[in-house]
Short mmCIF file of C-alpha atoms in Angstrom, two decimals:
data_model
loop_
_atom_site.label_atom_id
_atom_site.label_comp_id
_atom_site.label_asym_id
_atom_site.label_seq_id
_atom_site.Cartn_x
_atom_site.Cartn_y
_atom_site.Cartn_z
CA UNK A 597 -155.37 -132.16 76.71
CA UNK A 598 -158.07 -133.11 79.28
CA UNK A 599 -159.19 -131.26 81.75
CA UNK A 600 -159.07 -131.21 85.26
CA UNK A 601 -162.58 -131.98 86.10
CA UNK A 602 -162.32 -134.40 82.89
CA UNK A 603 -159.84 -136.24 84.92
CA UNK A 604 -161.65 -136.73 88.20
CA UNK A 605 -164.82 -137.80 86.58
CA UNK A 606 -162.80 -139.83 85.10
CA UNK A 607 -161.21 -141.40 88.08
CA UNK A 608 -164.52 -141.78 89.83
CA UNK A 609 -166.43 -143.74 86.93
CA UNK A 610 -162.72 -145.79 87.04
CA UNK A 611 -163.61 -146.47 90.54
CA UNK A 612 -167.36 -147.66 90.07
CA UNK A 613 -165.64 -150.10 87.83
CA UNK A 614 -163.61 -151.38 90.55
CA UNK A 615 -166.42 -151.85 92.58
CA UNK A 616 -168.49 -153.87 90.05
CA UNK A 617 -165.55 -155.89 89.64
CA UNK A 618 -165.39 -156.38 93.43
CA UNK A 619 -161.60 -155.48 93.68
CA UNK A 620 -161.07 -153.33 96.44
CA UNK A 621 -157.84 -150.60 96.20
CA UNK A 622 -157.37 -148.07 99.02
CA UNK A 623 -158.21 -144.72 99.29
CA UNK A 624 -154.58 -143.76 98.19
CA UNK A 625 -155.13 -145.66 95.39
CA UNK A 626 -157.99 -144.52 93.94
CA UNK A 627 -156.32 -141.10 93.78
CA UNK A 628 -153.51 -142.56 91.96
CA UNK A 629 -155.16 -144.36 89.24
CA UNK A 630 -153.66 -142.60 85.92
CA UNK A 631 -156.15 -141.56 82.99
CA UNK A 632 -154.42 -141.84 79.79
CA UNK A 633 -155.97 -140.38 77.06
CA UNK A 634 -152.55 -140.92 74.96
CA UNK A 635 -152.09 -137.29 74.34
CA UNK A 636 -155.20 -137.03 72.12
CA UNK A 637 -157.90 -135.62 73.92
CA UNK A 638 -160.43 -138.19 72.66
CA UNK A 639 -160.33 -140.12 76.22
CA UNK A 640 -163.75 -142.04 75.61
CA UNK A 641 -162.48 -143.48 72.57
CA UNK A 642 -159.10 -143.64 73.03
CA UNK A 643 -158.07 -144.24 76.41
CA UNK A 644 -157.09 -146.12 79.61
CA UNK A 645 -157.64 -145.82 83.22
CA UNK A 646 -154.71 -147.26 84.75
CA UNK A 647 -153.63 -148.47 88.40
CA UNK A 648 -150.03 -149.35 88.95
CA UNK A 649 -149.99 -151.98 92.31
CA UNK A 650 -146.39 -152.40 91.82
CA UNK A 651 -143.78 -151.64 89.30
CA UNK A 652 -140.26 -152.97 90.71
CA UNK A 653 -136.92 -153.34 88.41
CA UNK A 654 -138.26 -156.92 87.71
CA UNK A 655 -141.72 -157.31 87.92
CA UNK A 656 -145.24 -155.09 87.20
CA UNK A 657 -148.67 -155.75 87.86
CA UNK A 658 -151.64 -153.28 87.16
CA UNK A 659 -155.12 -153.03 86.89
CA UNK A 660 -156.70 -151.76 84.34
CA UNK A 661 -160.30 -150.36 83.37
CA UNK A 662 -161.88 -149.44 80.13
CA UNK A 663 -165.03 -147.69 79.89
CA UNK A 664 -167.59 -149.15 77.24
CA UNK A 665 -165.63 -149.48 73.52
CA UNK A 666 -162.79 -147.43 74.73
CA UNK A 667 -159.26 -148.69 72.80
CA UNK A 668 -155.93 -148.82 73.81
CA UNK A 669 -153.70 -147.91 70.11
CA UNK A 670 -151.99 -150.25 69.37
CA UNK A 671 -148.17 -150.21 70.28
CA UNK A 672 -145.07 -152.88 70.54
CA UNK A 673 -142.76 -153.27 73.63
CA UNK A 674 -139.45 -153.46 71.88
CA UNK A 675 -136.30 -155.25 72.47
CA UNK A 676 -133.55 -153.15 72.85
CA UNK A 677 -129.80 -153.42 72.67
CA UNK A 678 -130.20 -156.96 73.54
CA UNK A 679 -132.70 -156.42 76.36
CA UNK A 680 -136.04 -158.09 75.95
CA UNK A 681 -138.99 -156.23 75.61
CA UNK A 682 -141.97 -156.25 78.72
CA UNK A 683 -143.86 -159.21 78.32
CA UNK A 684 -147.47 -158.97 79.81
CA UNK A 685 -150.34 -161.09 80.83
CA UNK A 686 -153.69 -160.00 80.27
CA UNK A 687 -156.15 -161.29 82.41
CA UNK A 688 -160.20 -160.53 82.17
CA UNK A 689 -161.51 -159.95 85.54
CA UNK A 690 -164.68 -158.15 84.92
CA UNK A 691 -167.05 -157.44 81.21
CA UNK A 692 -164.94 -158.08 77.99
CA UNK A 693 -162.43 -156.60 76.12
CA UNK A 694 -160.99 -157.76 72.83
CA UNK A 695 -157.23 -157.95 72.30
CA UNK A 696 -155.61 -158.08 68.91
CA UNK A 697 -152.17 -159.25 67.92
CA UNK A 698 -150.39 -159.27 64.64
CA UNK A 699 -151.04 -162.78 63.09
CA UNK A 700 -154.16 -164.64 61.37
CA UNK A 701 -156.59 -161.51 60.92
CA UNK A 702 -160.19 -162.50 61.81
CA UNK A 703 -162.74 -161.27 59.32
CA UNK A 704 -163.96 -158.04 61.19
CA UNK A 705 -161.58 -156.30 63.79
CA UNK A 706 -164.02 -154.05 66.08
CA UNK A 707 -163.21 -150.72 64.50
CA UNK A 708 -166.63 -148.72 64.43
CA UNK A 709 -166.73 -145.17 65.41
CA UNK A 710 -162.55 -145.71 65.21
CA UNK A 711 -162.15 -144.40 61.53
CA UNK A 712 -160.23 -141.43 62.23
CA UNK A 713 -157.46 -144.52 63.85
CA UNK A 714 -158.10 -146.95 61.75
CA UNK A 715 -155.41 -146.72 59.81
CA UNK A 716 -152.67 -147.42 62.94
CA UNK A 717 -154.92 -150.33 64.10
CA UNK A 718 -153.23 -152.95 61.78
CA UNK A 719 -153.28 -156.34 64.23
CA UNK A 720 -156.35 -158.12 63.75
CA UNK A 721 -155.78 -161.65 65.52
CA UNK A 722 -158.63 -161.23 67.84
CA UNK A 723 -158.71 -163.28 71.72
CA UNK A 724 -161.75 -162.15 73.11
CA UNK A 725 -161.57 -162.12 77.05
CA UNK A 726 -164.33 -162.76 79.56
CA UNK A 727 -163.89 -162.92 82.90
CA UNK A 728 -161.69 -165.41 84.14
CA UNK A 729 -159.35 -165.60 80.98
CA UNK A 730 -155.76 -164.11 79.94
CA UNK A 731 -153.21 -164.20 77.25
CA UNK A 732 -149.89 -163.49 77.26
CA UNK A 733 -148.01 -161.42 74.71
CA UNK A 734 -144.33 -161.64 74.03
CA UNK A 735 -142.24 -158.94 73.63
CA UNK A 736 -142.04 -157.28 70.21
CA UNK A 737 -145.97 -158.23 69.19
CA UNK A 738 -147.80 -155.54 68.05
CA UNK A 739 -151.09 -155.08 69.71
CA UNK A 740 -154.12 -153.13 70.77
CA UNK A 741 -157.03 -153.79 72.71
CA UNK A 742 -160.64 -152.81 73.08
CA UNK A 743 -163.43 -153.25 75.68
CA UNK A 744 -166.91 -154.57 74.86
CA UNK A 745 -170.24 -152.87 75.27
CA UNK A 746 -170.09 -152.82 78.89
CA UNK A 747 -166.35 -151.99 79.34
CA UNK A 748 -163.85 -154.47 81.26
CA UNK A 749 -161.27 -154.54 84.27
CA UNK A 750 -158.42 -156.46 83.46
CA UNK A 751 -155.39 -157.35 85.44
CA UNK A 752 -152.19 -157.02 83.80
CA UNK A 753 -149.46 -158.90 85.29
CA UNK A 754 -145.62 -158.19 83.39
CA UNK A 755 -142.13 -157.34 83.39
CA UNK A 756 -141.06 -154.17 84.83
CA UNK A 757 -143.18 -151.60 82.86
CA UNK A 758 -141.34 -148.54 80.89
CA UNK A 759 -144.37 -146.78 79.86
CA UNK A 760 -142.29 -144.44 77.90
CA UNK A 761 -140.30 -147.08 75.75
CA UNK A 762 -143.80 -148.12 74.03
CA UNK A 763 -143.88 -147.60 70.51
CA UNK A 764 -146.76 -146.48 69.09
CA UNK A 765 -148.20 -147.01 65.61
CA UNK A 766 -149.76 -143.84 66.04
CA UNK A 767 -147.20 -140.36 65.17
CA UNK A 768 -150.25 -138.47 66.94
CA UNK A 769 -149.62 -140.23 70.03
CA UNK A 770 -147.93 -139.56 73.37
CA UNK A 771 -147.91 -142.00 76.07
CA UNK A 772 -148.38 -139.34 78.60
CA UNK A 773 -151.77 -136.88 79.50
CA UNK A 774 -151.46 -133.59 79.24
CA UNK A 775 -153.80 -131.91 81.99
CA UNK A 776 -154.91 -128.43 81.18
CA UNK A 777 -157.37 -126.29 83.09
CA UNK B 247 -150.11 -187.67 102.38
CA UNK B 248 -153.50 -186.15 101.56
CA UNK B 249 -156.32 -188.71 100.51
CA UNK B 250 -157.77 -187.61 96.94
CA UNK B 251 -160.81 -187.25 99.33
CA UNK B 252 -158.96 -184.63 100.91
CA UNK B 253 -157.73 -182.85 98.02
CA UNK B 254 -160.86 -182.89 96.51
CA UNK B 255 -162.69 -181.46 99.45
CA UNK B 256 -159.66 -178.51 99.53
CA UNK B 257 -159.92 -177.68 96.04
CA UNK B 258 -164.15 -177.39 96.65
CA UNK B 259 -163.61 -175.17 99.75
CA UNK B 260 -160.96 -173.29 97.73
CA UNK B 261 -163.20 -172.34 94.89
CA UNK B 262 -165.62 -171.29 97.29
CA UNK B 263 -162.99 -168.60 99.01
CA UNK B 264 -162.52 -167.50 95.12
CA UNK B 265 -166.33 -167.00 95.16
CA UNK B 266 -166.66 -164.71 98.46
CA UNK B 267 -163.44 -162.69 96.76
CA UNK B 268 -165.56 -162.19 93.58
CA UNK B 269 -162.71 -163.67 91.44
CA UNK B 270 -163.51 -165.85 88.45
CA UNK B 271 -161.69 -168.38 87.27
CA UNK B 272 -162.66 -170.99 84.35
CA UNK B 273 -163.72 -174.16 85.20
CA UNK B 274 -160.30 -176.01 83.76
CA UNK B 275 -158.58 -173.83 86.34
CA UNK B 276 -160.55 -174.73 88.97
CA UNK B 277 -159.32 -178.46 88.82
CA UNK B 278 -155.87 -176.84 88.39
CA UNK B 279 -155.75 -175.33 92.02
CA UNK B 280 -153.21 -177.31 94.17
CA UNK B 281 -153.02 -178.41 97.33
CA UNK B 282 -150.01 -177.60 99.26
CA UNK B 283 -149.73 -179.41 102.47
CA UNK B 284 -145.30 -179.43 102.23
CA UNK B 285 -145.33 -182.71 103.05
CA UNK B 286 -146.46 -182.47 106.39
CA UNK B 287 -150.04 -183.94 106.11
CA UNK B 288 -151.32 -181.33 108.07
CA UNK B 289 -153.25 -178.65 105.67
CA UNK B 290 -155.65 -177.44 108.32
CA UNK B 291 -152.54 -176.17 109.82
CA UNK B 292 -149.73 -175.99 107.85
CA UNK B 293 -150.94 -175.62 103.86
CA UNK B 294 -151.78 -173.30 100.98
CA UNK B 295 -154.00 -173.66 97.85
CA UNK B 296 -152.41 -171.99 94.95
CA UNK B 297 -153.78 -171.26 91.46
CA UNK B 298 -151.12 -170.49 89.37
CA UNK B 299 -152.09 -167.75 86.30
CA UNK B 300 -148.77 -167.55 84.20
CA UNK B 301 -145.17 -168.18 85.11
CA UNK B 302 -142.88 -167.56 82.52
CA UNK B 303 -139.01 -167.23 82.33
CA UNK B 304 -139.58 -163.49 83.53
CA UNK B 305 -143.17 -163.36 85.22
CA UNK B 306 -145.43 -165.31 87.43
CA UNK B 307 -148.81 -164.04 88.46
CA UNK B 308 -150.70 -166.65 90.93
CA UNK B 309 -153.50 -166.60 93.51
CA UNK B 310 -153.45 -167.97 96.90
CA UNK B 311 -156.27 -169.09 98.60
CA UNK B 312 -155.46 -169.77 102.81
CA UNK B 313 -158.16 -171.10 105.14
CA UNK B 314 -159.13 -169.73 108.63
CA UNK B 315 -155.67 -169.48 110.75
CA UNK B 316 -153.73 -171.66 108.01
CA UNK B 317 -149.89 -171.07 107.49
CA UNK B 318 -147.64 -171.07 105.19
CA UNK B 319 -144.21 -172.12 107.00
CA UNK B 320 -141.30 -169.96 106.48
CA UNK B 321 -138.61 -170.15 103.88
CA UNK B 322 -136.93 -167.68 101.43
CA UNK B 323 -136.38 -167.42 97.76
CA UNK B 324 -132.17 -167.41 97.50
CA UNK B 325 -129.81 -165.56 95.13
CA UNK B 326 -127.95 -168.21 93.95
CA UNK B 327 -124.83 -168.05 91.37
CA UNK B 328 -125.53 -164.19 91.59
CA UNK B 329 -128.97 -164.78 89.95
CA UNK B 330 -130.88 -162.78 92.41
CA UNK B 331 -134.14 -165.02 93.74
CA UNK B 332 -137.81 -164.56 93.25
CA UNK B 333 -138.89 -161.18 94.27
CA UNK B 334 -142.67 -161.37 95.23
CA UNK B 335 -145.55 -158.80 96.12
CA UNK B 336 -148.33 -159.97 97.88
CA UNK B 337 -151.80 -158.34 97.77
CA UNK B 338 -154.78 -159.64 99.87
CA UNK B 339 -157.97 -159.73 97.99
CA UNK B 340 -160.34 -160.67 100.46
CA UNK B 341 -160.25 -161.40 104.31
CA UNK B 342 -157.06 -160.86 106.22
CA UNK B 343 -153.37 -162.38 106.30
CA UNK B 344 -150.35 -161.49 108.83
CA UNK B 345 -147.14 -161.55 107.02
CA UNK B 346 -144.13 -162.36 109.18
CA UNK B 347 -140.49 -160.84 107.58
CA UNK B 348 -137.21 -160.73 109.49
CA UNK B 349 -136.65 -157.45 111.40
CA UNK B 350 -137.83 -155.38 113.91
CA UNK B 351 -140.23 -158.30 116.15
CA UNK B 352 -143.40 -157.42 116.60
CA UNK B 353 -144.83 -158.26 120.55
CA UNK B 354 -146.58 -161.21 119.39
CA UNK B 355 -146.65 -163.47 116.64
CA UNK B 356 -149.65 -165.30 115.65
CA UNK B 357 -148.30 -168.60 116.80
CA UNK B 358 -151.25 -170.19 118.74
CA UNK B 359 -152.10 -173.59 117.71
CA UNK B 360 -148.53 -173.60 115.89
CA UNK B 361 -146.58 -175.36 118.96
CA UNK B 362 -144.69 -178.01 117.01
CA UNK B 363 -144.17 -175.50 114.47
CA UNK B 364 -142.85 -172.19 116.61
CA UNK B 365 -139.46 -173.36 116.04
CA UNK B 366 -138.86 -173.27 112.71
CA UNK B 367 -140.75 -169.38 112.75
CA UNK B 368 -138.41 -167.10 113.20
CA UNK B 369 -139.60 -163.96 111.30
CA UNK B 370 -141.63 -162.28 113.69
CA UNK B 371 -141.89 -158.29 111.92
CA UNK B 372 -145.80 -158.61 111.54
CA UNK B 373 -147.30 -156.96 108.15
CA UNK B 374 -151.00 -156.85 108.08
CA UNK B 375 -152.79 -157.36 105.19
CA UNK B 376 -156.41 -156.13 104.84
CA UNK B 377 -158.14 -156.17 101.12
CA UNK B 378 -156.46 -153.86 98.77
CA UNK B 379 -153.19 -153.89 101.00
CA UNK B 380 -149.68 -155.61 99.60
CA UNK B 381 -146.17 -155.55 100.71
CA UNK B 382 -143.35 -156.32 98.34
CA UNK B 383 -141.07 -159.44 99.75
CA UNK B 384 -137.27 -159.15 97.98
CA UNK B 385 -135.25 -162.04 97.64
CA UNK B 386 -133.11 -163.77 100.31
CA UNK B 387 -136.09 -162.58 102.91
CA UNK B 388 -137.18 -164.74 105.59
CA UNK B 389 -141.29 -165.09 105.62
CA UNK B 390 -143.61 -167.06 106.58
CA UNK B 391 -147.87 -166.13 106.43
CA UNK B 392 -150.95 -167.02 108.20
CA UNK B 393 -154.51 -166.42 107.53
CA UNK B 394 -156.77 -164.51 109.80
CA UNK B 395 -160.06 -166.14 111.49
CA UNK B 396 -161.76 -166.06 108.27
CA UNK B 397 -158.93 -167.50 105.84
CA UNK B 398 -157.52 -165.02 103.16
CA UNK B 399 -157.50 -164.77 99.38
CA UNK B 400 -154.12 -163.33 97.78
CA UNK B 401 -152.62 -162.23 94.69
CA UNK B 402 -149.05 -162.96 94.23
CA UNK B 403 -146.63 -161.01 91.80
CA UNK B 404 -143.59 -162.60 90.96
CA UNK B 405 -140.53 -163.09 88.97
CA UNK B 406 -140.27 -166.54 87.70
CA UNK B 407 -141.87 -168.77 90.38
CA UNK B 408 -139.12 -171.68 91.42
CA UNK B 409 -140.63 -173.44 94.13
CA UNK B 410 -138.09 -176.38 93.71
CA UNK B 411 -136.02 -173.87 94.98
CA UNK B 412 -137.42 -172.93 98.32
CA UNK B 413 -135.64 -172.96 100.90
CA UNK B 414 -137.55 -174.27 104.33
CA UNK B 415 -136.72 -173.46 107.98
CA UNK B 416 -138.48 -176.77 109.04
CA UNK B 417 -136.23 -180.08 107.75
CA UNK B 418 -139.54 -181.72 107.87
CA UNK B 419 -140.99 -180.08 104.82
CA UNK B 420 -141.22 -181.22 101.02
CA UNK B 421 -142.59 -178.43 99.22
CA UNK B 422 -144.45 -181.48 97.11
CA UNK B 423 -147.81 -182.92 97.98
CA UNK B 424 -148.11 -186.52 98.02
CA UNK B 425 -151.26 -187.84 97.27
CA UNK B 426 -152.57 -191.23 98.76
CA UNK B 427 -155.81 -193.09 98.49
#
């Protein structure tokens, strides 16, 4: 659970980011941008500041930012009944964040000060992003992501996004913040 | 037909609008950007230059770079054998951009300059788009876009981008550039 006053501080450091990426939202926005702290309470190391642009039957597209080493568990968008999973595109706009994906592991996955997750961070097929460069993961790939020492703002553009279809790796996880007092 | 002199010069000026926006892209994209004049020969006028990010089956994520007062001549993305057409979102980045959709006419439409090109722009409902502003265009809409006096950078979000498959007001156009000496 995260506070209220957790949550606004938050939003505003979310915002500086914005601004040293020089992408401008409006007002309304920056009151919208969701801080997801997956249900665990640990928001600087496991969390997500989130802006939804526009999420339509079809097509997504968000910004995110992540504060200095904060991780996004990893998590799969599944294919169901026939209907593909989201596919998203990752793109670096600002600092550096490191994406894994299940496939060749590279020798040493960032996981310091993450013991306590460790465990549900199994993809270690590191991209590392800096500005001006994406990937694109398919649905059903397990992944996770990190952000470098500085943090990163990255642009995700995908299919329609169903936050709450996301499988975790994670049983302590839930997709959605609790906000307490 | 644009000269290579002339492409070469648009893509230059092009990277330079992606500078003032604060948007990075690699150098190999940067000699990806292309330069859309339709056909007409006329990119000072009538023209675009269009980076694209990704463009699946599903997604296509692209930025569009429009100098001072340039336009983008109308057209619309069709359903066609009941597969509904490309659904797009524009957001402007940096500088300004009117959009023009079918429906309620605004007083005046930015048509100065456009003379030999008023008759094939119908739309005339006027969205403005100022940094951090978007509007969502669905398929089968009538649209055309211009750039304000200082030219326009925008991010487009789209389902599977099929420009084969515009369809142009103006008979004149080829959505293809032609490239000459």
């Amino acid at each position: 659970m995260l506070s209220h006053k957790q949550v606004e501080e938050a939003r505003t450091r979310a915002v500086s980011f914005f601004d040293k990426a020089g992408l401008v939202l409006t007002a309304e926005e920056k009151e919208l941008i969701e801080i997801a702290d997956f249900g665990l309470g640990d928001l600087e190391r496991l969390g997500l500041e989130v802006l939804v642009y526009v999420n339509t039957e079809r097509v997504c597209a968000k910004e995110l930012v992540m504060f200095a080493g904060q991780t996004c568990p990893e998590h799969i968008h599944a294919t169901k009944n026939g209907v593909p999973g989201k596919e998203e595109t990752f793109r670096c706009r600002w600092g550096k964040v490191y994406l894994y994906v299940s496939g060749v592991p590279c020798r040493e996955p960032r996981l310091n000060g993450l013991d306590d997750y460790r465990e549900y961070l199994h993809a270690a097929h590191e991209i590392e992003l800096n500005p001006g460069e994406q990937y694109t993961i398919m649905p059903d790939t397990p992944h996770w992501f990190r952000a470098g020492d500085e943090g990163a703002v990255v642009s995700e553009f995908s299919t329609r996004s169903t936050d709450e279809e996301d499988i975790f790796a994670d049983p302590r996880i839930n997709r959605f913040t609790v906000i307490g007092k």
